[in-house]
Short mmCIF file of C-alpha atoms and ligand atoms in Angstrom, two decimals:
data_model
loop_
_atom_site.label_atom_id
_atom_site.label_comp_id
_atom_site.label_asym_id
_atom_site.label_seq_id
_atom_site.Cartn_x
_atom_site.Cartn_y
_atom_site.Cartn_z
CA UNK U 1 71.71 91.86 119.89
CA UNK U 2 71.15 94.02 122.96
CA UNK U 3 70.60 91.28 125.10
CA UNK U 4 73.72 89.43 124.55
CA UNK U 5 75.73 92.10 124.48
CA UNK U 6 74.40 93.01 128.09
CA UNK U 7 75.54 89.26 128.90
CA UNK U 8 78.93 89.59 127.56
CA UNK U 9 79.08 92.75 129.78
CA UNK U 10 78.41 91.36 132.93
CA UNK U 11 79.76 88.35 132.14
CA UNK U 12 83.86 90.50 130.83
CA UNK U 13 83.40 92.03 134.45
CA UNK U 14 83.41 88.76 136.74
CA UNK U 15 85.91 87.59 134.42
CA UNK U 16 88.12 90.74 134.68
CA UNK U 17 87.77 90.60 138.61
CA UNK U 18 89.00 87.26 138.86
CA UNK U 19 92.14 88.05 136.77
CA UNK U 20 92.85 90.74 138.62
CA UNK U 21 92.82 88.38 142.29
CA UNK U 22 95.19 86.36 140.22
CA UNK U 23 97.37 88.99 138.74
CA UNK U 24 99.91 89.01 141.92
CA UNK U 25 100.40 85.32 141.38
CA UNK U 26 101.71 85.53 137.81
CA UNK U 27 105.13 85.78 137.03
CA UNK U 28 105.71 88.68 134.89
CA UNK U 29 108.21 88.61 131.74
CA UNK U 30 111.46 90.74 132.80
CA UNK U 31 112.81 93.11 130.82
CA UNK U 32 116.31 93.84 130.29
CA UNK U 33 116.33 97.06 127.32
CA UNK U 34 113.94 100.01 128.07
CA UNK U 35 111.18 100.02 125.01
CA UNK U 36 111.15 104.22 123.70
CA UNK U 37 107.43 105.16 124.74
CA UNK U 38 106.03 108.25 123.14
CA UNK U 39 102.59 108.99 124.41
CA UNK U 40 100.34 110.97 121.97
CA UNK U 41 97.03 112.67 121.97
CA UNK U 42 92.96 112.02 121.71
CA UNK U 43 90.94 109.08 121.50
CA UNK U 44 94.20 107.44 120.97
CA UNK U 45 95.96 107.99 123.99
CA UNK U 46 92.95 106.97 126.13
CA UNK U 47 93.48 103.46 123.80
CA UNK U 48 97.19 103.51 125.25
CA UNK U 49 96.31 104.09 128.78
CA UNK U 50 93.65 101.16 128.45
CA UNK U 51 96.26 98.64 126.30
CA UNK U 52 98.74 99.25 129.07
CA UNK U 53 96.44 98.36 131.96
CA UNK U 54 94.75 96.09 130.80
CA UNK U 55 97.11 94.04 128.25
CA UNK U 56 100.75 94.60 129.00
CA UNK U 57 101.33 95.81 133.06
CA UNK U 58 99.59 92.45 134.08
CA UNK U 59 101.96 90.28 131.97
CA UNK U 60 105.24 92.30 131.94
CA UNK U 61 107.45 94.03 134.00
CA UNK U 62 107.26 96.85 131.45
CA UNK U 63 110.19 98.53 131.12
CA UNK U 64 109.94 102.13 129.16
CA UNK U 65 111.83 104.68 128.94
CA UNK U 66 108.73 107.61 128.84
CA UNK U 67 108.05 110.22 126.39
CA UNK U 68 104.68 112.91 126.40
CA UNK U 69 104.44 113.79 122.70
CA UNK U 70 101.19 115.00 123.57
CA UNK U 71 100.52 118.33 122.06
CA UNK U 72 100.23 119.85 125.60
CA UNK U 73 103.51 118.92 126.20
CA UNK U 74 104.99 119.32 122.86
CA UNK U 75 103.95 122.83 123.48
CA UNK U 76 105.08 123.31 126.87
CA UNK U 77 108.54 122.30 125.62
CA UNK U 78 108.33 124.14 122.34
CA UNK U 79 108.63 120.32 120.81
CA UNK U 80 111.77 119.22 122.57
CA UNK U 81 110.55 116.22 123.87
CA UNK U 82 109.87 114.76 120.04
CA UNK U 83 113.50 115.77 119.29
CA UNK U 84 114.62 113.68 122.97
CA UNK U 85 112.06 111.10 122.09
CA UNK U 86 113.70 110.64 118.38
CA UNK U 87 117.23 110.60 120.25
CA UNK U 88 116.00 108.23 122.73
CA UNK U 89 114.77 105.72 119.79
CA UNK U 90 118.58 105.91 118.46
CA UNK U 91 119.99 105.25 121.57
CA UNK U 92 117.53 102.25 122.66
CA UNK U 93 116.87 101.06 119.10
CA UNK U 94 113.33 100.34 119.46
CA UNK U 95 110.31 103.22 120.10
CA UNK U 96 106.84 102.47 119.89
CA UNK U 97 104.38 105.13 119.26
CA UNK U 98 101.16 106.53 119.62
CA UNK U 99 99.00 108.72 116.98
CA UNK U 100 99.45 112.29 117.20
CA UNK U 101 98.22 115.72 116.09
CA UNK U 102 99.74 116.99 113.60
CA UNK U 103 98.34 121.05 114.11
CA UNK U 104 96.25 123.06 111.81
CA UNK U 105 95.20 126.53 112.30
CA UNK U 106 92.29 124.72 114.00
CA UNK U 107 94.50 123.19 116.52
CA UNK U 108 96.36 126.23 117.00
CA UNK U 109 92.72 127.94 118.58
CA UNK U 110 92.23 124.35 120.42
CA UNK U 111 95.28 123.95 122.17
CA UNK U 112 96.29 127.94 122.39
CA UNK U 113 99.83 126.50 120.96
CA UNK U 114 102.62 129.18 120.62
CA UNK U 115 103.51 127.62 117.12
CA UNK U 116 102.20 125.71 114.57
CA UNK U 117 104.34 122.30 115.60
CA UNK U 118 105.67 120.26 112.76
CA UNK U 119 104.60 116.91 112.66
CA UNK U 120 105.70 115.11 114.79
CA UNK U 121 106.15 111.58 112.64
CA UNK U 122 108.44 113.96 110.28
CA UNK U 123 110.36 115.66 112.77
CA UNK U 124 111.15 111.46 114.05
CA UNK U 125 111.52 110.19 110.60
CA UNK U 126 114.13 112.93 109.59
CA UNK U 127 115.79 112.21 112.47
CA UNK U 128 116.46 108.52 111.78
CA UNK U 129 116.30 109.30 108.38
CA UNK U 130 113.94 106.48 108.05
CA UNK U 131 111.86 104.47 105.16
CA UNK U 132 108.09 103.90 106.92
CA UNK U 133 106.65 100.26 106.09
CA UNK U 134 102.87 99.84 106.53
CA UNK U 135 101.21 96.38 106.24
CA UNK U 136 97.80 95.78 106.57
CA UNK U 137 96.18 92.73 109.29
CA UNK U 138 94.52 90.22 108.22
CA UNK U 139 91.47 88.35 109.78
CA UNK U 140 89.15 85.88 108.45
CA UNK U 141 85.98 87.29 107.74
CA UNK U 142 87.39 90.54 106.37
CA UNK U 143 87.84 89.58 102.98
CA UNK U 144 89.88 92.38 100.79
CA UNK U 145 89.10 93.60 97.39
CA UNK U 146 91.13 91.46 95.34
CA UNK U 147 90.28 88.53 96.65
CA UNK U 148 93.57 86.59 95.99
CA UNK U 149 95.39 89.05 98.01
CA UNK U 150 95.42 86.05 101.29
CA UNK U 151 99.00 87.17 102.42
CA UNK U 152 99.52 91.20 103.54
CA UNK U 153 101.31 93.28 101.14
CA UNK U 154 103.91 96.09 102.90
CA UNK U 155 104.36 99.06 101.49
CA UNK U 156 107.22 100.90 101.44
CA UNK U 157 107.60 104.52 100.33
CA UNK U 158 110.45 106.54 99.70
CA UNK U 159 109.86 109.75 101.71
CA UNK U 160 112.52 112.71 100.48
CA UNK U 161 112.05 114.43 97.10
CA UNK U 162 110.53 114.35 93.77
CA UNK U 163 107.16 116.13 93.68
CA UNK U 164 107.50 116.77 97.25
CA UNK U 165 110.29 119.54 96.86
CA UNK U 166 109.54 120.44 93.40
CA UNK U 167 110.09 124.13 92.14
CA UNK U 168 107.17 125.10 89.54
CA UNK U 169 107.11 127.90 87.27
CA UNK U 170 103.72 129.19 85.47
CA UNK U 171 105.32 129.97 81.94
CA UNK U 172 103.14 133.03 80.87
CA UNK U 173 104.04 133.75 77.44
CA UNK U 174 106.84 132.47 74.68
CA UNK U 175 110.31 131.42 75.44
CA UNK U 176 113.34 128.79 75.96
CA UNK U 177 113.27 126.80 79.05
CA UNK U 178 116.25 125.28 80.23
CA UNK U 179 117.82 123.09 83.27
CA UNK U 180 121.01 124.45 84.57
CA UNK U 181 123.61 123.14 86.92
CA UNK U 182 126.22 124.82 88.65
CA UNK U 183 129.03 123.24 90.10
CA UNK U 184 130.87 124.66 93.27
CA UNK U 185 133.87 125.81 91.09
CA UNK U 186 131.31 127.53 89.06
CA UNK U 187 131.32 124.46 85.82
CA UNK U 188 127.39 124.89 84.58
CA UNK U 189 125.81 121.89 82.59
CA UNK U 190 122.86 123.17 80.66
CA UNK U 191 120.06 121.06 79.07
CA UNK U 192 117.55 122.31 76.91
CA UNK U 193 114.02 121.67 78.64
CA UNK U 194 111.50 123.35 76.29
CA UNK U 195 111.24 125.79 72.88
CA UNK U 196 107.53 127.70 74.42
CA UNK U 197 105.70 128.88 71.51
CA UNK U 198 103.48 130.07 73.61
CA UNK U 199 102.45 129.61 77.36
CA UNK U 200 102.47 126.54 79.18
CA UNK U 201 103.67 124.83 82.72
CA UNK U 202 107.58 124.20 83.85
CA UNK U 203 108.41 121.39 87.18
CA UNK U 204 112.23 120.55 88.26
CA UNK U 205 112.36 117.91 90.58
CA UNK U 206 115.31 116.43 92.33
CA UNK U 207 117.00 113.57 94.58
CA UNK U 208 119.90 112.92 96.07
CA UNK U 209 122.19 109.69 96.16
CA UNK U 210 122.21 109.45 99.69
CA UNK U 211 118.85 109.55 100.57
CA UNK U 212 118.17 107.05 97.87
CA UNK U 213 120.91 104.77 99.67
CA UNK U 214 119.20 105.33 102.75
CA UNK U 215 115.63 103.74 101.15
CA UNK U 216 117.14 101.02 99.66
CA UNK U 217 119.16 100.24 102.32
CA UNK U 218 116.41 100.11 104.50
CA UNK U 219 113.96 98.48 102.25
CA UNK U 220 116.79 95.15 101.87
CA UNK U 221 117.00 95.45 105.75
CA UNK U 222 113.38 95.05 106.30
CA UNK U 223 112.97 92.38 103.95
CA UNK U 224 115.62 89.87 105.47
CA UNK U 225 113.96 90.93 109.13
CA UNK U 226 110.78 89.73 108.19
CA UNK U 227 111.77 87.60 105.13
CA UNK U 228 109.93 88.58 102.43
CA UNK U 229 110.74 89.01 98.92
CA UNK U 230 111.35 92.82 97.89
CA UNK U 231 109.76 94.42 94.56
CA UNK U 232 110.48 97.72 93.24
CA UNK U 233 109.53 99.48 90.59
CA UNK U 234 110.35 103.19 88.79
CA UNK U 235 109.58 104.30 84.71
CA UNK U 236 113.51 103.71 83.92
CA UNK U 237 112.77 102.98 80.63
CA UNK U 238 111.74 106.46 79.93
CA UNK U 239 113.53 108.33 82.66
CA UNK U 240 116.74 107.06 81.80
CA UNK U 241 118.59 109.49 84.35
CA UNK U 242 116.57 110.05 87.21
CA UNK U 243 114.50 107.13 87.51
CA UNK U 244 117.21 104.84 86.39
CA UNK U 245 119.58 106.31 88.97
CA UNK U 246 117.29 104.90 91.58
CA UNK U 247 117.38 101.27 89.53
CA UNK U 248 121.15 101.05 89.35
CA UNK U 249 121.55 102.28 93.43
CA UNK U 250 119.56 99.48 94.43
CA UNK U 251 121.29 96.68 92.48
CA UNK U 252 124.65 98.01 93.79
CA UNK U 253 123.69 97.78 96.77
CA UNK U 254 121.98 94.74 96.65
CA UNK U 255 124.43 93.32 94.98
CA UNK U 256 127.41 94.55 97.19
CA UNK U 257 125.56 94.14 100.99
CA UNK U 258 122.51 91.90 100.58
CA UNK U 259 122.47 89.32 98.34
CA UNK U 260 124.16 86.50 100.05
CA UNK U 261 121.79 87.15 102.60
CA UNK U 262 118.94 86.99 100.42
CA UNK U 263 120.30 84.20 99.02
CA UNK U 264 120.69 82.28 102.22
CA UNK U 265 116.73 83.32 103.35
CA UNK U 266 116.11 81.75 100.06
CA UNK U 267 114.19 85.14 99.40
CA UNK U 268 114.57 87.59 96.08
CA UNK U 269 115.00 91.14 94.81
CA UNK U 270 112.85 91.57 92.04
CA UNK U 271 113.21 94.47 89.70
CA UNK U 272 110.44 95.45 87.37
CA UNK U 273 108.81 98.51 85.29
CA UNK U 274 106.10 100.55 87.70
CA UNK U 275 103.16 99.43 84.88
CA UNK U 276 104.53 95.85 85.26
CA UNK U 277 105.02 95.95 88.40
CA UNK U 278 100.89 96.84 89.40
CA UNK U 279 99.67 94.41 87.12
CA UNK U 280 101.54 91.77 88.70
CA UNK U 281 100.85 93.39 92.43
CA UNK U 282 96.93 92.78 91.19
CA UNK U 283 97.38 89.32 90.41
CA UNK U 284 99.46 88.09 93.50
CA UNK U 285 98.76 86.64 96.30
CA UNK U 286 100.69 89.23 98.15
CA UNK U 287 103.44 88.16 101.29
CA UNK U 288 105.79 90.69 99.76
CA UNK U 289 107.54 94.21 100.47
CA UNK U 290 106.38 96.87 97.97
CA UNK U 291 109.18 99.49 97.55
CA UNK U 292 107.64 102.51 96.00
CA UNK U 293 109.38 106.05 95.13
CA UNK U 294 107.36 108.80 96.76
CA UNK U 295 104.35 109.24 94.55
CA UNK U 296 104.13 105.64 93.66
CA UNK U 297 104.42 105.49 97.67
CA UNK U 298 101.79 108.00 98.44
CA UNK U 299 99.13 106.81 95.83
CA UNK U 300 99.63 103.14 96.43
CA UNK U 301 99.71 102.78 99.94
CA UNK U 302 95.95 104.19 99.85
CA UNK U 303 95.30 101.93 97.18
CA UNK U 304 96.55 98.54 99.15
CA UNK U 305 94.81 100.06 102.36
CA UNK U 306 91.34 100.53 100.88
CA UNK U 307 91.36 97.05 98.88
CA UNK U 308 92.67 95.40 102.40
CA UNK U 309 89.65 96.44 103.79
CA UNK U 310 90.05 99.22 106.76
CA UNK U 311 92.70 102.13 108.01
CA UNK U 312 92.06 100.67 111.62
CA UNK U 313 93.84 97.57 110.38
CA UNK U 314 97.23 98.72 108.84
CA UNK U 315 100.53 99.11 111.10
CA UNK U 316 103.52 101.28 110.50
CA UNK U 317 106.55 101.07 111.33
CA UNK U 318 109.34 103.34 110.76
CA UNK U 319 112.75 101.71 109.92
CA UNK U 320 116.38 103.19 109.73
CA UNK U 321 119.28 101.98 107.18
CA UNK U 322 121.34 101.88 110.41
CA UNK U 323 118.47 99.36 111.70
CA UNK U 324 116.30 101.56 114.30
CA UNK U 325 112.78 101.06 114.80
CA UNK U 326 109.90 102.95 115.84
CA UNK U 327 106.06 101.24 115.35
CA UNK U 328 102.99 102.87 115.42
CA UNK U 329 99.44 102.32 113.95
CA UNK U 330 98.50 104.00 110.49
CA UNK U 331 95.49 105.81 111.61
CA UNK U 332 95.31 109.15 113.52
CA UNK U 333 93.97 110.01 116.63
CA UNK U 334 90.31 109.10 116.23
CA UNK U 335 89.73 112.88 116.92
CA UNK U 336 85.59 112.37 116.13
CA UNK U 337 85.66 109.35 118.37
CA UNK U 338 87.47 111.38 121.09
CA UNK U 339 84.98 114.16 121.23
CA UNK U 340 82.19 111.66 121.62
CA UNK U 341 84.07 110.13 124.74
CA UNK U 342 84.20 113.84 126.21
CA UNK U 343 80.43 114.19 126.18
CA UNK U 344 80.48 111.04 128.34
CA UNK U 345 79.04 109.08 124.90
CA UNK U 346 80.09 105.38 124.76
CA UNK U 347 83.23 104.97 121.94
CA UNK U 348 83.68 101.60 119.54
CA UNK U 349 87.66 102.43 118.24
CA UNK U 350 89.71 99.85 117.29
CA UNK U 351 92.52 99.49 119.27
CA UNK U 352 94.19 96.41 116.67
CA UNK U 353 96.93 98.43 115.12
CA UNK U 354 97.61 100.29 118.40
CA UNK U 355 98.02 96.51 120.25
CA UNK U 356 100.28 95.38 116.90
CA UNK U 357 102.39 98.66 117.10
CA UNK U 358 102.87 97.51 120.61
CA UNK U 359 103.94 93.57 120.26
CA UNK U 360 105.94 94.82 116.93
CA UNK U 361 108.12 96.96 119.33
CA UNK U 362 108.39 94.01 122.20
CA UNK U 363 109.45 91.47 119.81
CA UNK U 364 111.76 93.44 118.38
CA UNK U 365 112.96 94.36 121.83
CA UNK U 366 113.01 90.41 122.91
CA UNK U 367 115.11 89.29 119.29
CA UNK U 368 117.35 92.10 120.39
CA UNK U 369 118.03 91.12 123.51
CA UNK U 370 117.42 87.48 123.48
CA UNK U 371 113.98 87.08 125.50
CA UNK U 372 112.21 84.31 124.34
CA UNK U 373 109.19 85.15 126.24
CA UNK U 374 108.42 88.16 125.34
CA UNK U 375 108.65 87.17 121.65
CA UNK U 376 106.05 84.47 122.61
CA UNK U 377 103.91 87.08 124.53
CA UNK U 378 104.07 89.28 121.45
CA UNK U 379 102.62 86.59 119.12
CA UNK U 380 100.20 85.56 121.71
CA UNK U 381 98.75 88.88 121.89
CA UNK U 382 98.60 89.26 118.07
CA UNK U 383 96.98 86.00 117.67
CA UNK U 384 94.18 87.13 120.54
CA UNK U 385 93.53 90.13 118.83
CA UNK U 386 92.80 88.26 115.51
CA UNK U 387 90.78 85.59 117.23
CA UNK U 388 88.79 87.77 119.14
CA UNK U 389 87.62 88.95 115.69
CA UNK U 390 87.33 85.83 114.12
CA UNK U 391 85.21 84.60 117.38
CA UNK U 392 82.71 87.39 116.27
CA UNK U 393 83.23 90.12 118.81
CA UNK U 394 84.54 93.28 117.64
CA UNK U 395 84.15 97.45 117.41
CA UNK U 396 81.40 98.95 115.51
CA UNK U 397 83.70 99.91 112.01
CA UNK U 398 84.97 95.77 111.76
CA UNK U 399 81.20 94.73 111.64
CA UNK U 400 80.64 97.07 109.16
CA UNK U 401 82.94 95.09 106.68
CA UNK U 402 82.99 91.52 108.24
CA UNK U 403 80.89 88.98 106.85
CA UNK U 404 80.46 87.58 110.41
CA UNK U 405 76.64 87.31 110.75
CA UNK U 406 76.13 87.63 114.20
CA UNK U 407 78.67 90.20 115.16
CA UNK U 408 78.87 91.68 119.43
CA UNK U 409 79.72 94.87 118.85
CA UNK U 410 82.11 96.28 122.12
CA UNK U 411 82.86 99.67 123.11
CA UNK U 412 86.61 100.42 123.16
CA UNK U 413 87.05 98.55 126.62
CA UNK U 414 85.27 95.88 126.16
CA UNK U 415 86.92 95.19 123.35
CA UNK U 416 90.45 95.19 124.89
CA UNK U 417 89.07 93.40 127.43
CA UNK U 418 87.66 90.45 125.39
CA UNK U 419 91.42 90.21 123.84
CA UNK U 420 92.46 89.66 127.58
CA UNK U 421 90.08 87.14 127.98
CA UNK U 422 91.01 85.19 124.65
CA UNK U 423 95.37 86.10 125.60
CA UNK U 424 94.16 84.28 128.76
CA UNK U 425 93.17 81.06 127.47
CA UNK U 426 96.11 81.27 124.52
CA UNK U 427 98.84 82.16 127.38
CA UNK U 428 97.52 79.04 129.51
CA UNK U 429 98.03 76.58 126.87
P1 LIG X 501 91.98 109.37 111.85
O1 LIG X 501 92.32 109.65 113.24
O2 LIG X 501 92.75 108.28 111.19
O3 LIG X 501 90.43 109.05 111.75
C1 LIG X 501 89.64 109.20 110.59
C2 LIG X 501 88.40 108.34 110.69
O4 LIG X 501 88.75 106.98 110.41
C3 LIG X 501 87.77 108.29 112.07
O5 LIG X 501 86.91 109.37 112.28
C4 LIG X 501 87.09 106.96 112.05
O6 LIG X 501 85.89 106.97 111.27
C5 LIG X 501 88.08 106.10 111.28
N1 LIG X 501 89.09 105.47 112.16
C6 LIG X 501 90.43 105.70 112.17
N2 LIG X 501 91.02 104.92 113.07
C7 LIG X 501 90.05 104.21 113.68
C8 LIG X 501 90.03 103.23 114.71
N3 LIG X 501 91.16 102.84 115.31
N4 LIG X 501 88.85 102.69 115.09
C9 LIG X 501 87.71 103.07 114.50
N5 LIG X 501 87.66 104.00 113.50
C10 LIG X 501 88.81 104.54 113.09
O7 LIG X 501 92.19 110.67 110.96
P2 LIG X 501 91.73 112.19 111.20
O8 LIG X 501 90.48 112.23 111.99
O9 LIG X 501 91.78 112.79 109.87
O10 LIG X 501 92.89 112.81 112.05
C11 LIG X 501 92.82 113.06 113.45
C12 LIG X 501 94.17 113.56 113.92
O11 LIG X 501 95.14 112.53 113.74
C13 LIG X 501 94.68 114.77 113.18
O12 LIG X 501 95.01 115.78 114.10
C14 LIG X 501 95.91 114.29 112.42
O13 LIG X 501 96.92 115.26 112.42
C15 LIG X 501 96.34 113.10 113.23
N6 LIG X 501 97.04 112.03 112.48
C16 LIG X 501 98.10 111.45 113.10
C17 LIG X 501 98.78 110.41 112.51
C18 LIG X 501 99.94 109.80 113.25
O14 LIG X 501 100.27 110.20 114.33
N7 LIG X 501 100.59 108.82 112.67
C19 LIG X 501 98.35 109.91 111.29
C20 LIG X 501 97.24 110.49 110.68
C21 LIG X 501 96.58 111.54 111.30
P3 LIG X 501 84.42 107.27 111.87
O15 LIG X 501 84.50 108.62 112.49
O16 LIG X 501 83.57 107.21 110.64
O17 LIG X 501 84.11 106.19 112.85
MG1 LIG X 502 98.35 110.27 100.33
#
């Protein structure tokens, strides 16, 4: 193992230094829209730095309009550069983004910060008052869980209310419970929650029509951009207020703004109970958007990442009803890796979702503005990230859960630079 990998070494380096003689000759793919770039923090931002030089500045005349979200910087401008950068992204239409820190009272020692920041992903995502997809990449030799899952599943979770901004009350001893609304002329509408005979446990819970417009909207939106079929799913049949309130908004909707369209793609919305609706999920074969209310959201979503096989492998991307878009990987900012490249120790991150956040945001930006090539560059580079793997070179966490039997294991360059190598050969073709 440690001899070939000292070949492949030696061997990525001539390679590189050839490119690089026959860099100037290339003609790079023009831009015409600056891409949003937010800039973020760790092992993660080193990744950027290295994706950049090595994968994108050689091909493209990159044009970005720049943003530090940093925590540094965050700090230094007591977060007003993640409000600019989410203003940016509605201006431009198109952000890609890097992993932040989200601070702890850990980080608050760490980076001597004046304030516990919020994080950064909500302060964007309530700005564009966005639904965040996340879809896991596939490669042969990574086999998931359920093994007829061969198409990625995307799931999409509502983000506002519910559990989330629930009020609780401990109920200590015996005693009426009761919901109350009051209207602003003062009308109140009073159900009857509970008799307590003795003590027990009181939630209310709430949503509001406009946010739930906002999710569905988005959710159709995504689906006819990337043509898949949409399922959602909510317990209407027992909640037959709240939950069904969420059923009937997205059939109006649908109904009233999408289905011709869906019609036309040839693609469906399918409505189904949330019991239903897993069994079926376990049995598919996946290639479908996965619209989940928050809880259903935040416990699937880990679900569908585990059984796909690895965090390092699922992208995000953050989508507005008004269709603005803002990709990023799932995973954080590799913070162990990071402190491991500080003490000068070799690093094996995965830079795959990083890469994918990046070619999401450039083929969005080449639809957009009618560049064929950099839609072709973007699929190029996806496709020479997943054959890379499949060719058997990859970071240390992939071999872990590839059935590939003679795995190279890179460090974090290497590995970036092997995708070069196989974008070379794809991009000559
Ligand atoms: P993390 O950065 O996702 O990493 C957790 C562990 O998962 C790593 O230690 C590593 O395992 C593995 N891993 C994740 N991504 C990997 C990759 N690309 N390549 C190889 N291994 C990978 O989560 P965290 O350490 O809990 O969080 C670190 C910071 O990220 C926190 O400050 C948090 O606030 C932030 N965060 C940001 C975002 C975002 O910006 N979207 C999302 C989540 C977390 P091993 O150590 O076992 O190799
Ligand atoms: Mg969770």
């Amino acid at each position: 193992m440690w001899f070939v990998r000292c070949v492949k070494q030696s061997e990525l380096r001539t390679i590189n230094m050839e490119k690089r003689k026959e860099e100037k000759a290339v003609e790079k793919i023009k831009m015409t829209t600056p891409l949003v770039e937010m800039d973020g923090d760790e092992m993660t931002r080193i990744l950027w730095k290295m994706i950049k030089d090595e994968l994108l500045l050689p091909y493209i005349d990159l044009k970005t309009e720049y943003y530090d979200l940093g925590l540094e910087y965050r700090n230094e401008t007591n977060d007003q550069v993640t409000i600019d950068s989410a203003e940016a992204t509605k201006k431009y239409g198109v952000a890609v983004k890097c992993a932040t820190i989200t601070p702890n009272a850990a980080r608050m020692t760490e980076y001597n910060l004046k304030e516990m920041w919020k994080s950064p992903n909500g302060t964007i995502r309530a700005a564009l008052d966005g639904t965040v997809f996340r879809a896991p990449i596939l490669v042969k030799g990574i086999v998931p869980y359920v093994k007829n899952w061969t198409k990625p599943i995307t799931i999409a979770r509502h983000a506002y209310g519910d559990v989330y901004k629930n009020t609780e009350i401990k109920v200590p001893v015996a005693g009426k419970a009761e919901l109350v609304f009051t209207a602003e002329d003062g009308t109140e509408t009073r159900e009857l929650i509970h008799n307590f005979k003795g003590s027990g446990i009181l939630q209310g819970i709430h949503n509001t029509d406009e946010s739930i417009s906002s999710f569905a909207r988005a959710c159709f939106g995504y689906a006819i951009d990337t043509k898949q079929d949409l399922w959602f799913a909510t317990k209407d049949t027992i909640s037959k207020k709240y939950d069904h309130n969420f059923k009937d908004i997205f059939q109006e909707i649908y109904d009233a703004e999408y289905k011709d369209k869906f019609e036309e793609l040839g693609i469906e919305y399918f409505y189904t109970l949330i019991d239903d609706a897993v069994a079926r999920v376990i049995r598919s074969e996946g290639g479908f958007i996965w619209a989940c209310k928050n809880y259903d959201g935040d416990v699937m979503s880990d679900m569908v990442a585990t059984a796909y096989g690895d965090l390092s492998m699922m992208t995000s991307v953050l989508v507005s009803p008004s269709g603005v878009y803002e990709y990023e990987a799932a995973h954080g900012t590799v913070q162990r890796h990071y402190y491991k490249h500080l003490k000068g120790e070799e690093t094996s991150t995965n830079s795959i979702a990083t890469i994918f956040a990046w070619t999401g945001a450039l083929r969005k930006r080449g639809e957009l503005d009618g560049i064929d090539e950099l839609v072709e560059f973007a699929d190029k580079l996806e496709k020479a990230c997943i054959k890379t793997v499949e060719d058997g070179k990859m970071t240390k966490s992939l071999s872990l859960i590839s059935t590939c039997e003679n795995p190279v294991i890179l460090n974090s360059l290497e590995f970036i630079q092997a995708i070069r190598e196989t974008l070379d050969t794809l991009l000559e073709k």
